[in-house]
PDB file of C-alpha atoms in Angstrom:
ATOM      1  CA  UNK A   1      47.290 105.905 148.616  1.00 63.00           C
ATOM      2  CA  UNK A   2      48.997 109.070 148.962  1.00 75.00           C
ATOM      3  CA  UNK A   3      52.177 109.572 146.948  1.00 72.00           C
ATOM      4  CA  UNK A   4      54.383 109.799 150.051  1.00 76.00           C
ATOM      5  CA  UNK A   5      53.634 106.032 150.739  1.00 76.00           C
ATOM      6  CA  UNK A   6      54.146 104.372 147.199  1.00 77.00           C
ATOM      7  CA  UNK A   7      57.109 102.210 147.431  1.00 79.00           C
ATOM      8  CA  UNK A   8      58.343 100.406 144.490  1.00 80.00           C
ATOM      9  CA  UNK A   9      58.373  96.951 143.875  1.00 80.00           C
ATOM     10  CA  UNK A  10      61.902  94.932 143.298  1.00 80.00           C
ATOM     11  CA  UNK A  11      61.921  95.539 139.778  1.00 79.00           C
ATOM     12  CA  UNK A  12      60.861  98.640 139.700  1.00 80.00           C
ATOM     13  CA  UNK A  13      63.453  99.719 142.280  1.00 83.00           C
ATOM     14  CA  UNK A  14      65.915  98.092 139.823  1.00 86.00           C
ATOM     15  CA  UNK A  15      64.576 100.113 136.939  1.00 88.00           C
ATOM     16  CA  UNK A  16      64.881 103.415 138.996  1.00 85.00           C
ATOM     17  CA  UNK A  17      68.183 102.569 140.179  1.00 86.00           C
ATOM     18  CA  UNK A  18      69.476 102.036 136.337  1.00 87.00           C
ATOM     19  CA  UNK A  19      67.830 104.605 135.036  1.00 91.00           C
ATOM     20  CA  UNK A  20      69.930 107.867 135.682  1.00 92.00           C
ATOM     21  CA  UNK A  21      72.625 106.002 134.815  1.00 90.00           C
ATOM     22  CA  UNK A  22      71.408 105.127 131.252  1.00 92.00           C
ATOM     23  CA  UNK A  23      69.788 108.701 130.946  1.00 94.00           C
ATOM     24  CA  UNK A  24      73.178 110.065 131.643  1.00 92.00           C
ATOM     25  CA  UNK A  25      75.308 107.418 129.408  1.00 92.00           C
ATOM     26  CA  UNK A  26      72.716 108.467 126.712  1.00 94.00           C
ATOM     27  CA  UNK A  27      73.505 112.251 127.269  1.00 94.00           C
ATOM     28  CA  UNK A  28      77.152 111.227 126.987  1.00 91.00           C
ATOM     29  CA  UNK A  29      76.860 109.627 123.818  1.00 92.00           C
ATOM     30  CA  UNK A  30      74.920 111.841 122.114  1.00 93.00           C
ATOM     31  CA  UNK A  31      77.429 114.819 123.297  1.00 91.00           C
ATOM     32  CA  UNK A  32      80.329 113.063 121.879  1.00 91.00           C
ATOM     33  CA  UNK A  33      78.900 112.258 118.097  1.00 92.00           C
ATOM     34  CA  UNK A  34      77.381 115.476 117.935  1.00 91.00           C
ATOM     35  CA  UNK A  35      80.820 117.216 118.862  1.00 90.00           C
ATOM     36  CA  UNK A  36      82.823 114.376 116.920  1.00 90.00           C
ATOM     37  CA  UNK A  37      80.818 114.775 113.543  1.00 91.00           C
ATOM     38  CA  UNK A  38      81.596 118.744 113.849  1.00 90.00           C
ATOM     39  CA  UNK A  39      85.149 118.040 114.475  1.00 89.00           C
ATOM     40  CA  UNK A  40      86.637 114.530 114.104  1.00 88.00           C
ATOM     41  CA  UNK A  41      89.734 115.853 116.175  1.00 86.00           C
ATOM     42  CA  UNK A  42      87.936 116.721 119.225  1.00 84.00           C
ATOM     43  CA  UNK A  43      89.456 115.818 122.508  1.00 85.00           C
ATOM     44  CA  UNK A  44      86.653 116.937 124.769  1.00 88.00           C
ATOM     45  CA  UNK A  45      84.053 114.229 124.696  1.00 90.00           C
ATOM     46  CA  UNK A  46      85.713 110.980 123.479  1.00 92.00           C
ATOM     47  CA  UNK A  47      83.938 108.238 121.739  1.00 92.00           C
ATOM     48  CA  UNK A  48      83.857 104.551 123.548  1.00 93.00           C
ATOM     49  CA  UNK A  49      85.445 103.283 121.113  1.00 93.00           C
ATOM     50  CA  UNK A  50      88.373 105.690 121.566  1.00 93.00           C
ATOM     51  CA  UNK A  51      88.385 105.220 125.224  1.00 94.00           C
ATOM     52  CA  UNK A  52      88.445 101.453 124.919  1.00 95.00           C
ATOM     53  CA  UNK A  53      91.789 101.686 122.707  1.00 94.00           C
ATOM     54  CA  UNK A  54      93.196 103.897 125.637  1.00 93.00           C
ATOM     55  CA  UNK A  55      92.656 101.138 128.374  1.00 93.00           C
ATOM     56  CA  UNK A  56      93.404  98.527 125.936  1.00 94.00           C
ATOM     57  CA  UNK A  57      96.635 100.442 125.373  1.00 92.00           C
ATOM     58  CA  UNK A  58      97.333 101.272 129.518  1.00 93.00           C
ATOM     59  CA  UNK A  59      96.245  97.912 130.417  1.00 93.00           C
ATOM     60  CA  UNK A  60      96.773  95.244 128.324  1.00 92.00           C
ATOM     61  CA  UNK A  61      99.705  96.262 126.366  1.00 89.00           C
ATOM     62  CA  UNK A  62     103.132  95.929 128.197  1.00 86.00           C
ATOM     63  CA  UNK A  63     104.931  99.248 128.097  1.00 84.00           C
ATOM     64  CA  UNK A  64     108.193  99.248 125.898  1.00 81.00           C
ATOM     65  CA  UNK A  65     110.227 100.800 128.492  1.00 84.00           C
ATOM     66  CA  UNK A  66     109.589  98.799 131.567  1.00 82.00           C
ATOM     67  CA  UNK A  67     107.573  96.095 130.623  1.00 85.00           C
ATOM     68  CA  UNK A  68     104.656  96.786 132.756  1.00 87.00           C
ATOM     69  CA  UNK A  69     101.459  97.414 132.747  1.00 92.00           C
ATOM     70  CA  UNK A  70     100.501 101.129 133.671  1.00 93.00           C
ATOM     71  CA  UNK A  71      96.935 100.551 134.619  1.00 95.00           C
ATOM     72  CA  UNK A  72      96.952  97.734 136.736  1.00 95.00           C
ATOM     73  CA  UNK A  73     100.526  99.374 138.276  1.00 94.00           C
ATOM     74  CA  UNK A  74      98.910 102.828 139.240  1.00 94.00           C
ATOM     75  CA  UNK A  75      95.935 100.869 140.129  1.00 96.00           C
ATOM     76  CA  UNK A  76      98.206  98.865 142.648  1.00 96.00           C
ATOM     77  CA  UNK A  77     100.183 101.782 143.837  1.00 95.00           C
ATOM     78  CA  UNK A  78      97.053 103.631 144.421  1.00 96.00           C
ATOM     79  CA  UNK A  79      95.375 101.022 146.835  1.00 96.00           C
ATOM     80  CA  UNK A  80      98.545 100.337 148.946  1.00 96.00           C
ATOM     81  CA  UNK A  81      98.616 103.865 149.736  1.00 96.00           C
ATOM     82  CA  UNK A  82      94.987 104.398 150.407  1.00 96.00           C
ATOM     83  CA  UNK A  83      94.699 100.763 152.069  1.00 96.00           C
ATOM     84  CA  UNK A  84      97.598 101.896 154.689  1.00 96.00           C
ATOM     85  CA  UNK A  85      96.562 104.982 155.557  1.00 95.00           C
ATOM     86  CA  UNK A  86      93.036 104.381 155.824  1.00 96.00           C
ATOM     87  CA  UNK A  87      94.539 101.396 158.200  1.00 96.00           C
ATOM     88  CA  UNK A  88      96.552 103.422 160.312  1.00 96.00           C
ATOM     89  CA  UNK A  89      94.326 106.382 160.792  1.00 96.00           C
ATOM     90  CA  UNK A  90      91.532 103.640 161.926  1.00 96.00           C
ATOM     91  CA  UNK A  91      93.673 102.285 164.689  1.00 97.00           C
ATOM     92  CA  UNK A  92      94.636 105.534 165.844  1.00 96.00           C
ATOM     93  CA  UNK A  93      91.181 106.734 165.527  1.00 96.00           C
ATOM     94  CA  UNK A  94      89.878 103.456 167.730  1.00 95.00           C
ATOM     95  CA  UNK A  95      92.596 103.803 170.340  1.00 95.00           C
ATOM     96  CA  UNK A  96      91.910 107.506 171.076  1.00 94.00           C
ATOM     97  CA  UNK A  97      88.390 107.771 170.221  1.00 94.00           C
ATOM     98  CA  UNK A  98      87.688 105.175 173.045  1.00 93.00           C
ATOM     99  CA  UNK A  99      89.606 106.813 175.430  1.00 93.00           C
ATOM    100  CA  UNK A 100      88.708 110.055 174.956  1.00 92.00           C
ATOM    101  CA  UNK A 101      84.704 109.201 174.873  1.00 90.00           C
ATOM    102  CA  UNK A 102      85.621 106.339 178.019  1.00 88.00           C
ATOM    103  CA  UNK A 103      87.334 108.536 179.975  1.00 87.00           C
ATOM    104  CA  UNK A 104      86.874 111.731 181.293  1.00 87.00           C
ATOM    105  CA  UNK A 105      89.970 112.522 182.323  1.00 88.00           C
ATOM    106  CA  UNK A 106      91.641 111.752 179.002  1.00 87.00           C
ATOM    107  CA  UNK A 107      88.522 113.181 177.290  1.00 88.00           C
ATOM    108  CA  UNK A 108      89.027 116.883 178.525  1.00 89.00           C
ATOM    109  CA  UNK A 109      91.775 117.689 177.239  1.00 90.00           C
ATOM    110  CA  UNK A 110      92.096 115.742 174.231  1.00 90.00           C
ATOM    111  CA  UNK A 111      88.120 116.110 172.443  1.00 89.00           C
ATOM    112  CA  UNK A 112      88.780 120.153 172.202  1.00 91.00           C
ATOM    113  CA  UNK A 113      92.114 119.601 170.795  1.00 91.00           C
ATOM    114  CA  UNK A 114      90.882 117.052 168.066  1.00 91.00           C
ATOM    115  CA  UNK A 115      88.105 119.179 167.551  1.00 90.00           C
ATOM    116  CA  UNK A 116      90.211 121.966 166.452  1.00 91.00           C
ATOM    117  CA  UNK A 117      92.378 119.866 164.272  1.00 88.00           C
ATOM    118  CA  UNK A 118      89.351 117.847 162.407  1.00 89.00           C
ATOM    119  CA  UNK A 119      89.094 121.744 161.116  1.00 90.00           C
ATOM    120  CA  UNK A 120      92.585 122.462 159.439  1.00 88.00           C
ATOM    121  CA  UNK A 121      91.986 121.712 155.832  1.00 90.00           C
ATOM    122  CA  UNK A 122      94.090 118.443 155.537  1.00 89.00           C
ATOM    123  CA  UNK A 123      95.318 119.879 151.409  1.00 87.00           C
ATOM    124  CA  UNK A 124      96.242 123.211 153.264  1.00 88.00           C
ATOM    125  CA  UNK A 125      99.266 121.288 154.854  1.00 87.00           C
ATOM    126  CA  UNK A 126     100.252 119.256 152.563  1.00 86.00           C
ATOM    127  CA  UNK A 127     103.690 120.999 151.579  1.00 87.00           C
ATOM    128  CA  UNK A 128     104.516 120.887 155.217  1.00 89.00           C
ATOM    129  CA  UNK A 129     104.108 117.584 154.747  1.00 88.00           C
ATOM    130  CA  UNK A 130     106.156 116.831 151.854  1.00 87.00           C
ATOM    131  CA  UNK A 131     108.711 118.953 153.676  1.00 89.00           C
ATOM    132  CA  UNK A 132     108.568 117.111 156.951  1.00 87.00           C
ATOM    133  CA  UNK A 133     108.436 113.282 155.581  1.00 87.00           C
ATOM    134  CA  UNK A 134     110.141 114.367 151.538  1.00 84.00           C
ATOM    135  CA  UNK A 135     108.549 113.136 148.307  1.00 80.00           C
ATOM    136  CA  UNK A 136     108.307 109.384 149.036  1.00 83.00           C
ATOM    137  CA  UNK A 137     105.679 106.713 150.143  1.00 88.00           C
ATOM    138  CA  UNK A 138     105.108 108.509 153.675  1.00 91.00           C
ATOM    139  CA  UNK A 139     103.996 112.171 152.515  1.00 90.00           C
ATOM    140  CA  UNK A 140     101.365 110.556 150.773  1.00 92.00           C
ATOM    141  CA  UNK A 141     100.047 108.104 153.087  1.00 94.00           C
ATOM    142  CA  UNK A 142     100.357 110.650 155.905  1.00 93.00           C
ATOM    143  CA  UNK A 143      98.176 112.595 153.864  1.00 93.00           C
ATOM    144  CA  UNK A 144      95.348 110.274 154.508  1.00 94.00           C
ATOM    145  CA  UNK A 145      95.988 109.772 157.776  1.00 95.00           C
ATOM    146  CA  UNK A 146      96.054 113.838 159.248  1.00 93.00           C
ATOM    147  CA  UNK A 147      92.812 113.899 156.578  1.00 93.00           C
ATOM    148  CA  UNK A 148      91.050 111.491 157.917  1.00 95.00           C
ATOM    149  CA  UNK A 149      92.016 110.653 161.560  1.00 95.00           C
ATOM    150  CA  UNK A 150      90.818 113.661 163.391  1.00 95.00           C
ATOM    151  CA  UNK A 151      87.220 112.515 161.917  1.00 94.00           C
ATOM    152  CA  UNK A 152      86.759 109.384 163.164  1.00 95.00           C
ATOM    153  CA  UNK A 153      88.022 110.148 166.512  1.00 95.00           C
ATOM    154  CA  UNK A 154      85.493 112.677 166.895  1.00 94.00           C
ATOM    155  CA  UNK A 155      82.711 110.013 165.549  1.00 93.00           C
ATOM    156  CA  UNK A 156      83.754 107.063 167.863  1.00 94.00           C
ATOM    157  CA  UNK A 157      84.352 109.714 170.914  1.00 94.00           C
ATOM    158  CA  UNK A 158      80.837 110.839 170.178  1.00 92.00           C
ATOM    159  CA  UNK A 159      79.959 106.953 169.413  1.00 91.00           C
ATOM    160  CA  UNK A 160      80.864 106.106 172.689  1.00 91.00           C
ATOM    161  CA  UNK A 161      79.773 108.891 174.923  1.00 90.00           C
ATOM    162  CA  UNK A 162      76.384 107.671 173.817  1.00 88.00           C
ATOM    163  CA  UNK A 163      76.581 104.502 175.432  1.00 86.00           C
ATOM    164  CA  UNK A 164      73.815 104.291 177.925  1.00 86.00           C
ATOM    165  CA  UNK A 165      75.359 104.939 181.291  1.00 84.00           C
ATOM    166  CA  UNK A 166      73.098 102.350 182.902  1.00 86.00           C
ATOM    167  CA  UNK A 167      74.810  99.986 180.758  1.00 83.00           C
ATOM    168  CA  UNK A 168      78.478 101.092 182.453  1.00 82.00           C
ATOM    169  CA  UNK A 169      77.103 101.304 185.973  1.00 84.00           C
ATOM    170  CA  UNK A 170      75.235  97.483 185.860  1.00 84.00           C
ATOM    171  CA  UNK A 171      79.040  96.191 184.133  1.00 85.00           C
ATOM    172  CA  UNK A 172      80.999  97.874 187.437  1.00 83.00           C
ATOM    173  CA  UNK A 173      78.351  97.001 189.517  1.00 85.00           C
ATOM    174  CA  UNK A 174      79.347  93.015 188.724  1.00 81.00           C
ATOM    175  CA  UNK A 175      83.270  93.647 189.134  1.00 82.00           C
ATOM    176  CA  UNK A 176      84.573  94.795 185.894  1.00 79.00           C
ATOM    177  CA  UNK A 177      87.415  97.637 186.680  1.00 87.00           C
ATOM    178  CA  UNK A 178      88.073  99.967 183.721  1.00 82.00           C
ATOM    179  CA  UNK A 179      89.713  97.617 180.923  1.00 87.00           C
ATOM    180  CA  UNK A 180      87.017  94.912 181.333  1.00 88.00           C
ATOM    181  CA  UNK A 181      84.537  97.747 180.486  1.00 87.00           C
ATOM    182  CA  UNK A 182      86.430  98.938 177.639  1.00 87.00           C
ATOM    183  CA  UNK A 183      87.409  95.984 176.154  1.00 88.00           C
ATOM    184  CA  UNK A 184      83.613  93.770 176.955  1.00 87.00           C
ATOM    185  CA  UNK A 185      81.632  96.484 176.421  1.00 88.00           C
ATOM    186  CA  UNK A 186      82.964  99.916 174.757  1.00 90.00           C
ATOM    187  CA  UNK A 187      85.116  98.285 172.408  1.00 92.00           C
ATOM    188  CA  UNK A 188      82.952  95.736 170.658  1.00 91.00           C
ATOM    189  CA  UNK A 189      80.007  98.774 170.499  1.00 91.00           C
ATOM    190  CA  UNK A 190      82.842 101.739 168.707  1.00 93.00           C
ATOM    191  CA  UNK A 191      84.047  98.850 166.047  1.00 94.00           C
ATOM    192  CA  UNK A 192      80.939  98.595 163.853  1.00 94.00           C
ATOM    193  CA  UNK A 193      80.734 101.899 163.967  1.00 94.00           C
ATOM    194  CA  UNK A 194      84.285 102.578 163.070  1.00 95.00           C
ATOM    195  CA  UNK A 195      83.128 100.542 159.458  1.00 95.00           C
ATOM    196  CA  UNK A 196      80.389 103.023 159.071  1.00 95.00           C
ATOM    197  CA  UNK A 197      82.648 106.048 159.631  1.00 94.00           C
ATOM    198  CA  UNK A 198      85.391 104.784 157.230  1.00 95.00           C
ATOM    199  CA  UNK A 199      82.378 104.160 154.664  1.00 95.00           C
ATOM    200  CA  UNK A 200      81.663 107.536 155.074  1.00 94.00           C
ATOM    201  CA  UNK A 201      85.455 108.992 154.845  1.00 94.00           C
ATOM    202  CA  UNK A 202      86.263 106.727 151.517  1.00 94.00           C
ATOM    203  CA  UNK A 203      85.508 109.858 149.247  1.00 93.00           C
ATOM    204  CA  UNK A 204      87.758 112.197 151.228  1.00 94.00           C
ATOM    205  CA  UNK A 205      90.626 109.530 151.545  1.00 95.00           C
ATOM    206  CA  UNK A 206      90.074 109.208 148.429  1.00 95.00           C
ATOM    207  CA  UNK A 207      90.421 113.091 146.699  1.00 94.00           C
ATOM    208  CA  UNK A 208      93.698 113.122 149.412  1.00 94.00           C
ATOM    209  CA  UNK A 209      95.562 110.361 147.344  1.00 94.00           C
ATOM    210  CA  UNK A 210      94.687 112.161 144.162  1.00 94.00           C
ATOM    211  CA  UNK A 211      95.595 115.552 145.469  1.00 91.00           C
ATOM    212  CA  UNK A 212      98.931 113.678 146.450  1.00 90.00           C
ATOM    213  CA  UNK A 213      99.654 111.327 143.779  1.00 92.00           C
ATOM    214  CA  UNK A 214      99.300 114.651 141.146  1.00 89.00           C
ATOM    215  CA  UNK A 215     102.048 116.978 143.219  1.00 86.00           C
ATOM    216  CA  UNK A 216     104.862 114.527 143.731  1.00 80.00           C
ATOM    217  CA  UNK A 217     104.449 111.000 142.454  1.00 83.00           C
ATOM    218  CA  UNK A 218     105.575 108.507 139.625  1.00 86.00           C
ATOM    219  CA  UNK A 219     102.314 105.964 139.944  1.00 89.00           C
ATOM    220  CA  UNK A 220      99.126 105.740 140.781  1.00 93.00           C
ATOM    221  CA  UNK A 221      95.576 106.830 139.490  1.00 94.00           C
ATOM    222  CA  UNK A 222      96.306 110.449 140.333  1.00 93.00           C
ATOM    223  CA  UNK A 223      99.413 110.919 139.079  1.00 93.00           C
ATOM    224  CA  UNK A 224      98.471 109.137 135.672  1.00 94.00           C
ATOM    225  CA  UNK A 225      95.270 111.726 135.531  1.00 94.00           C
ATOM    226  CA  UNK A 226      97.303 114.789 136.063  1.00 91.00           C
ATOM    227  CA  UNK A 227     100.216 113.526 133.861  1.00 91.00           C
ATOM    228  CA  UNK A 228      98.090 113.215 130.602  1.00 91.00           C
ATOM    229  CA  UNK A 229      95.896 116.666 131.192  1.00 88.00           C
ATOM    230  CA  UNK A 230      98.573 118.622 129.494  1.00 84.00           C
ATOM    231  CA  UNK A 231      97.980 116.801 126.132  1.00 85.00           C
ATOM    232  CA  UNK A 232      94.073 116.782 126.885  1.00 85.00           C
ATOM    233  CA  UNK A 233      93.643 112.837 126.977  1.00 89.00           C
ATOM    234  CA  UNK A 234      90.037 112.713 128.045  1.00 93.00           C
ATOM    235  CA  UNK A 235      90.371 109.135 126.449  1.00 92.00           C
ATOM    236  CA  UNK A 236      92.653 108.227 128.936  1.00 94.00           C
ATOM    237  CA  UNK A 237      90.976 110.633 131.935  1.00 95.00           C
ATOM    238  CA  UNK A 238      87.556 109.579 131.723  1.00 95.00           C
ATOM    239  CA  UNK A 239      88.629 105.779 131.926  1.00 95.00           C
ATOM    240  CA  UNK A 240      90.716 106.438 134.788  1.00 96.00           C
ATOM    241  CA  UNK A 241      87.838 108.329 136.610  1.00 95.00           C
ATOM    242  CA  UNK A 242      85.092 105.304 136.084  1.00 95.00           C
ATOM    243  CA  UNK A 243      87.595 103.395 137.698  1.00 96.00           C
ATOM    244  CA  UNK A 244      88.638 105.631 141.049  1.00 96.00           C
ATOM    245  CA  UNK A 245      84.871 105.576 141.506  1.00 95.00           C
ATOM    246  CA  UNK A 246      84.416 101.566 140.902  1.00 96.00           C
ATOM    247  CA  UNK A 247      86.967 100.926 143.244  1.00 96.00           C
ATOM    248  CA  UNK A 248      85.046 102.643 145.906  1.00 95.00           C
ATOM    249  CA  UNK A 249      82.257 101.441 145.312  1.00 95.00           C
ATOM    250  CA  UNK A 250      84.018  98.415 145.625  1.00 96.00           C
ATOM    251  CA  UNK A 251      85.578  99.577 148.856  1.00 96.00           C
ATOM    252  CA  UNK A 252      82.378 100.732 150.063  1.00 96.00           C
ATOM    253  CA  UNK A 253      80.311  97.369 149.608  1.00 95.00           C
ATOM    254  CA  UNK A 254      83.363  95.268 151.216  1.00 95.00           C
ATOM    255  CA  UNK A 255      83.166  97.539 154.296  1.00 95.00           C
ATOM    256  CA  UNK A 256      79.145  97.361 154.357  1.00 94.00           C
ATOM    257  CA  UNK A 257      79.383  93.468 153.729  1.00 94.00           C
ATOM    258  CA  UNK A 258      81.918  93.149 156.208  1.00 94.00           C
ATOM    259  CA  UNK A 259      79.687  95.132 158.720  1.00 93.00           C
ATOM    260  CA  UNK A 260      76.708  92.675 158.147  1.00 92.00           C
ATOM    261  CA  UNK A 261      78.728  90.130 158.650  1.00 92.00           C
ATOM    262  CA  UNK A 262      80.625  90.601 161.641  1.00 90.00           C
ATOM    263  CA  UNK A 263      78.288  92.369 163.147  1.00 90.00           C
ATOM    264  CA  UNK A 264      74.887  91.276 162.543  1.00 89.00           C
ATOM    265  CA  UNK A 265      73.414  92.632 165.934  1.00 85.00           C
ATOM    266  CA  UNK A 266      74.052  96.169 165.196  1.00 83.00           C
ATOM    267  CA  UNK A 267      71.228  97.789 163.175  1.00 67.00           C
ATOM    268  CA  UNK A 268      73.122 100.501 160.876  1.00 48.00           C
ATOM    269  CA  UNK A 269      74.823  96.951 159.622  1.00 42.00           C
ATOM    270  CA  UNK A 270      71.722  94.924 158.710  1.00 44.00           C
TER     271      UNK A 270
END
């Protein structure tokens, strides 16, 4: 059998899945007791058992001033802000992006225009931003939103542009005006597909919070991150980056689940 048609078998898919990971903890490891042994002080490459006394520290020990819990509190901050803007720029990104791919007349003018602005580098305005909506809950959040809008609308515009026509002409053909098409047969086809595309956009959202959270915030993952650099915590950085990147994968899963789920027809979701 040639190479190029071996597949492996459940466990061994398992083993190759955990093995970079292990390879890499490994390389970890040995990097920090190497670089600890030379110098007990180093910051660079913590040990686990110095992280672990961080996030015991940030997570399980109530903070003198305020009582709280600083982990769990930037953790919460963090996914309100990413959970609302990732919210609002998917029902702006539905509403448009099935009426600029449904309708021509709506779709010439606008798919150029949101073409242009899915190019502006979303970081490159974000002091117009804090300008326009201050330092608060909204900058951030809008952050997301001008980041990550433009993108999907050009995805479900695409998305539904590729419907096959014969489909559209056979639905008006049996009496449905405009809305019954959109709403019986555009609609339910853009929706899985809008999952898919906010799967895809969860990094980006993602490095727009941080980028946010580290300029103007009191909370959140980013703003913890950027707050202990300046006293090289890598104890406390490292943590906090395992985390961000649990949580989406977290994210991700719900979104594919979710897809399976509610959509079991659509292929990309099975």
């Amino acid at each position: 059998m040639r190479f190029i048609n071996r597949h492996p078998d459940r466990g061994g898919r398992l083993l190759l899945v955990l093995l970079p990971f292990a390879l890499l903890a490994l390389l970890y490891l040995v990097g920090s007791a190497t670089r600890l042994a030379e110098n007990p002080n180093d910051k660079l490459l913590p040990s686990v058992a110095q992280m672990a006394d961080a996030v015991q520290r940030l997570a399980f020990t109530a903070d003198v001033r305020t009582g709280g819990y600083p982990f769990w509190q930037d953790t919460l901050a963090s996914l309100q802000r990413l959970g609302l803007g990732l919210g609002i720029a998917a029902l702006i990104a539905l509403v448009v992006g099935i009426a600029a791919g449904s309708l021509p007349l709506v779709g010439a003018p606008l798919s150029p225009l949101v073409t242009v602005l899915s190019m502006i580098p979303p970081l490159a305005i974000l002091p117009i931003l804090f300008i326009v909506f201050g330092l608060g809950e909204l900058a951030k959040v809008m952050l997301i939103v001008v980041g990550v809008t433009p993108v999907l609308i050009r995805e479900l515009d695409q998305r539904a542009r590729e419907l096959p026509r014969e489909l559209l002409i056979k639905a008006q053909t049996l009496g449905a005006n405009s809305w019954t098409v959109i709403l019986r047969l555009v609609l339910p086809q853009l929706l899985p597909r809008l999952l898919i595309a906010l799967r895809l956009q969860l990094g980006a959202a993602w490095l727009f919070l941080i980028a946010a959270e580290a300029i103007a915030a009191t909370d959140g993952l980013g703003y913890r991150i950027f707050l202990v650099r300046r006293y090289l915590a890598m104890d406390v950085i490292l943590p906090y980056v395992a985390w961000i990147t649990l949580l989406a994968w977290l994210l991700d899963a719900g979104l594919r689940l979710l897809t399976r789920r509610a959509f079991p027809w659509y292929g990309e979701g099975r």
